[in-house]
C-alpha atoms as a PDB file:
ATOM      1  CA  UNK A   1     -23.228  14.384  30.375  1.00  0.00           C
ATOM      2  CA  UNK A   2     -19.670  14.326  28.799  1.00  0.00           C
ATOM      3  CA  UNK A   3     -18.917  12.623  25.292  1.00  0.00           C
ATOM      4  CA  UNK A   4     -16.985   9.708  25.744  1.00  0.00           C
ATOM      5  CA  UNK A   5     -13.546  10.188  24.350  1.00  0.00           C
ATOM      6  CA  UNK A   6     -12.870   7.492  21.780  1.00  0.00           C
ATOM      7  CA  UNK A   7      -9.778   6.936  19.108  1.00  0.00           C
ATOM      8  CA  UNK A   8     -13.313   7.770  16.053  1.00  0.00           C
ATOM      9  CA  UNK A   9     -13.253  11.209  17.674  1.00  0.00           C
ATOM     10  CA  UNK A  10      -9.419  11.788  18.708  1.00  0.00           C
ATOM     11  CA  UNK A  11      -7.763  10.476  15.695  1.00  0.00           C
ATOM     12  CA  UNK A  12      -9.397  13.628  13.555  1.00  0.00           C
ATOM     13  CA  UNK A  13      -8.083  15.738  15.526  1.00  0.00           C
ATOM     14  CA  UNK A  14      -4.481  14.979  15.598  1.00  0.00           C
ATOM     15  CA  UNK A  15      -1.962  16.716  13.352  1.00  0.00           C
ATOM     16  CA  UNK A  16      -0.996  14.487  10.374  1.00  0.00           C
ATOM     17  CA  UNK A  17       2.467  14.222  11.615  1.00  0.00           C
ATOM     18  CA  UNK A  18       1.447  13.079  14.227  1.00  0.00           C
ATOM     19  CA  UNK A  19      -1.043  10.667  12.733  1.00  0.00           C
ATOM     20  CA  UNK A  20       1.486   8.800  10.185  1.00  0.00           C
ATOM     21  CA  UNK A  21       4.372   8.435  12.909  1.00  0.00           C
ATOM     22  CA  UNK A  22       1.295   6.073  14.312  1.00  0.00           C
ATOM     23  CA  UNK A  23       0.489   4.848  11.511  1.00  0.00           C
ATOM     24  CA  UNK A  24       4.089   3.706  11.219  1.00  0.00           C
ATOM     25  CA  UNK A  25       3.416   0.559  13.970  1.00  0.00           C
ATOM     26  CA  UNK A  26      -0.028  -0.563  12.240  1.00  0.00           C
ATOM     27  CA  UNK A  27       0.574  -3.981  10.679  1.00  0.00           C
ATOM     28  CA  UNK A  28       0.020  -4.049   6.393  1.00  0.00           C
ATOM     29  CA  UNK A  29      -3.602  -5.208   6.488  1.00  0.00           C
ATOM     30  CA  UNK A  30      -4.901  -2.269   9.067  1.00  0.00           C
ATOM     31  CA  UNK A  31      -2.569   0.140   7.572  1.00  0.00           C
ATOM     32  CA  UNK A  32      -5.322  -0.226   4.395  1.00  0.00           C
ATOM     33  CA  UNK A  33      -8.270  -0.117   5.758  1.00  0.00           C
ATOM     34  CA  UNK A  34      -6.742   2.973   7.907  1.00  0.00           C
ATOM     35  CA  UNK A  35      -6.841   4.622   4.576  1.00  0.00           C
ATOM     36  CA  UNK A  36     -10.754   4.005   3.784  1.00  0.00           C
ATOM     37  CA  UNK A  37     -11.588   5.502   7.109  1.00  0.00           C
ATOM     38  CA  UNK A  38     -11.703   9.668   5.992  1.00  0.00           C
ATOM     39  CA  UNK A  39      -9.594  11.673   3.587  1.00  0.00           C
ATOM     40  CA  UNK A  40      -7.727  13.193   6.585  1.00  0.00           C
ATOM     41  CA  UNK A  41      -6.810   9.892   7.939  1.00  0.00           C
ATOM     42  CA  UNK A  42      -5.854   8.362   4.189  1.00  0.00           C
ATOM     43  CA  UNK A  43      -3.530  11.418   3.604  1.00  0.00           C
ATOM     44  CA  UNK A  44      -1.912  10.612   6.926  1.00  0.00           C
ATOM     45  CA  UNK A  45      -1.137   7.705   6.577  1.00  0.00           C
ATOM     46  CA  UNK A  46       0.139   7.775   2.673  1.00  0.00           C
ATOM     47  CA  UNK A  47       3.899   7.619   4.108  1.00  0.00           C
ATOM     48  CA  UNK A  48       3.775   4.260   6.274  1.00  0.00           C
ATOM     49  CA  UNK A  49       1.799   2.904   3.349  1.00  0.00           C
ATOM     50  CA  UNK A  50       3.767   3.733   0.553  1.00  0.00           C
ATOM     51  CA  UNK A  51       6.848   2.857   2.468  1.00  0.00           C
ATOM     52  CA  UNK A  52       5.399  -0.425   2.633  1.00  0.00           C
ATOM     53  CA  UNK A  53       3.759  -1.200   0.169  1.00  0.00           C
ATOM     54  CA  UNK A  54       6.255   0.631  -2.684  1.00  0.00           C
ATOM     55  CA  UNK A  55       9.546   0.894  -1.245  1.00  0.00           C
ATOM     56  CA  UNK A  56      10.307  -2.351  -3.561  1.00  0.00           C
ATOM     57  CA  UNK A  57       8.515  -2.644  -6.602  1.00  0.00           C
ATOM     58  CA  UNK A  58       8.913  -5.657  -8.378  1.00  0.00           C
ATOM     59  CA  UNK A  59       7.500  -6.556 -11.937  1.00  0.00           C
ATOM     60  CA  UNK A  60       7.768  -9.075 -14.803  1.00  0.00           C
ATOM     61  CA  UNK A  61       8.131  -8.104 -18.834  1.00  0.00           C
ATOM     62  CA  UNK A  62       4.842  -7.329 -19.758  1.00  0.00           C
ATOM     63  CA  UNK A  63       2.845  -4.526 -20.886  1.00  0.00           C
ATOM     64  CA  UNK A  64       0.756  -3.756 -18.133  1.00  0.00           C
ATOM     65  CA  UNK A  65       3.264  -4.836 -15.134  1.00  0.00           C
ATOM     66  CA  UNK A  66       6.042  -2.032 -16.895  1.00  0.00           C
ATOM     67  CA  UNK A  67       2.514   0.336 -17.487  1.00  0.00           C
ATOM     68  CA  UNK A  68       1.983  -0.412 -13.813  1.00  0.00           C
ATOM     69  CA  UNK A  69       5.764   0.808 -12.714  1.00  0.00           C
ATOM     70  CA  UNK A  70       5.041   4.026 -14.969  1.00  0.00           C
ATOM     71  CA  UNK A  71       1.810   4.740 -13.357  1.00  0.00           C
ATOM     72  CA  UNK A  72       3.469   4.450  -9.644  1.00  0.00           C
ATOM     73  CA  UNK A  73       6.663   6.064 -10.379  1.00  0.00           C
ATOM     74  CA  UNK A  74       4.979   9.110 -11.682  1.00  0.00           C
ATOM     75  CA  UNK A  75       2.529   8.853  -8.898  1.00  0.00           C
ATOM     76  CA  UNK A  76       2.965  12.436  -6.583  1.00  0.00           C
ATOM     77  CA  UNK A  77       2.360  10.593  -3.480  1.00  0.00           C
ATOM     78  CA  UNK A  78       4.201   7.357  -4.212  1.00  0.00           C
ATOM     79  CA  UNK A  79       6.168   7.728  -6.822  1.00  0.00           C
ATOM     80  CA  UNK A  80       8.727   9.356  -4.201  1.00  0.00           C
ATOM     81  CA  UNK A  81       8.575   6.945  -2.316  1.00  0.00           C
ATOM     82  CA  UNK A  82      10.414   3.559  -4.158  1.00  0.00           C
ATOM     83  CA  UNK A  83      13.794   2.527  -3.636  1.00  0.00           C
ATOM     84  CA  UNK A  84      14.428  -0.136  -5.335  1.00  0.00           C
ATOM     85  CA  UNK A  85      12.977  -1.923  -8.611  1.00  0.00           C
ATOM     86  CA  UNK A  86      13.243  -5.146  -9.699  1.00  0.00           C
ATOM     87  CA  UNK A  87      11.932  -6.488 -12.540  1.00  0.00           C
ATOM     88  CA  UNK A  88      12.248  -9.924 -13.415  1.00  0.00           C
ATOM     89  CA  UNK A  89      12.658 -11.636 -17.695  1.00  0.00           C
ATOM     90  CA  UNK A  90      10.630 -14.317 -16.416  1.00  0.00           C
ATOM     91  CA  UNK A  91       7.348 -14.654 -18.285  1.00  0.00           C
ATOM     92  CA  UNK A  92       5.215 -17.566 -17.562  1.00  0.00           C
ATOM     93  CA  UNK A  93       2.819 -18.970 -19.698  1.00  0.00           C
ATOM     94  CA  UNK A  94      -1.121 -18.522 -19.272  1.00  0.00           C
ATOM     95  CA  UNK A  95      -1.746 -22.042 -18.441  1.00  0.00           C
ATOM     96  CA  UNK A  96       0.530 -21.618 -15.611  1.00  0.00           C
ATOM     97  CA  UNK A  97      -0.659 -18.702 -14.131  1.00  0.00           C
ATOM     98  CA  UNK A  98      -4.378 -20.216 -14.935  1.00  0.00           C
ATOM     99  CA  UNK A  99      -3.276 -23.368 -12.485  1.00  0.00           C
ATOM    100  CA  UNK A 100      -1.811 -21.741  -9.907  1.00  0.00           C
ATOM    101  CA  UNK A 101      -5.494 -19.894  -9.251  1.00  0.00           C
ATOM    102  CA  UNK A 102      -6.866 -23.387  -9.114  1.00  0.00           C
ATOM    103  CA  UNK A 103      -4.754 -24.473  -6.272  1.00  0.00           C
ATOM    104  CA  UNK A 104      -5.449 -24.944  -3.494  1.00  0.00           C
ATOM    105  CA  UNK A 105      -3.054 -22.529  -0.886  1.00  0.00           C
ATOM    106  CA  UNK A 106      -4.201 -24.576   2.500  1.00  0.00           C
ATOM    107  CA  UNK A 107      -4.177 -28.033   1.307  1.00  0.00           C
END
């Protein structure tokens, strides 16, 4: 009896090219769990997801937001990858940021 052919056992087997020109119509939220799937699929699909999700970095005055832009920018596989930064003077206050965790998002 033949193996059924499905996209657990093709997917492997495609050349990584091949794999992150794919990858490059998979909406944001499958695009990450793409990357838990196998190291082979993760390093395929490392261009669609740094394109999307580093392309623009944006980040606020603070120590760890700037450590943050460091830590990407130097990154091998995404660090390439940004375009633009922006980084914004706005610092908000703890209580603020402590409120809007509170709220509601769907009232």
């Amino acid at each position: 009896m033949a193996t059924p052919i499905t996209a657990r056992s093709i997917l492997p087997t495609l050349p990584p090219e091949l794999l992150g020109r794919v990858f490059d119509f998979v909406n944001d939220k499958d695009l990450i769990s793409l990357r838990l799937v196998c190291r082979d699929i993760c390093a395929a699909a490392n261009r669609p997801f740094a394109i999307c999700f580093f392309a623009e970095s944006r980040h606020v005055v603070t120590q760890h937001s700037i450590e943050t832009l460091l830590k990407v920018s130097s990154h091998a596989v995404f660090g390439p990858f940004i375009r633009k930064i922006m980084v914004s003077p706005a610092r908000l206050p703890a209580n603020v940021i402590e409120h809007a965790a509170d709220v509601d998002p769907d009232p």
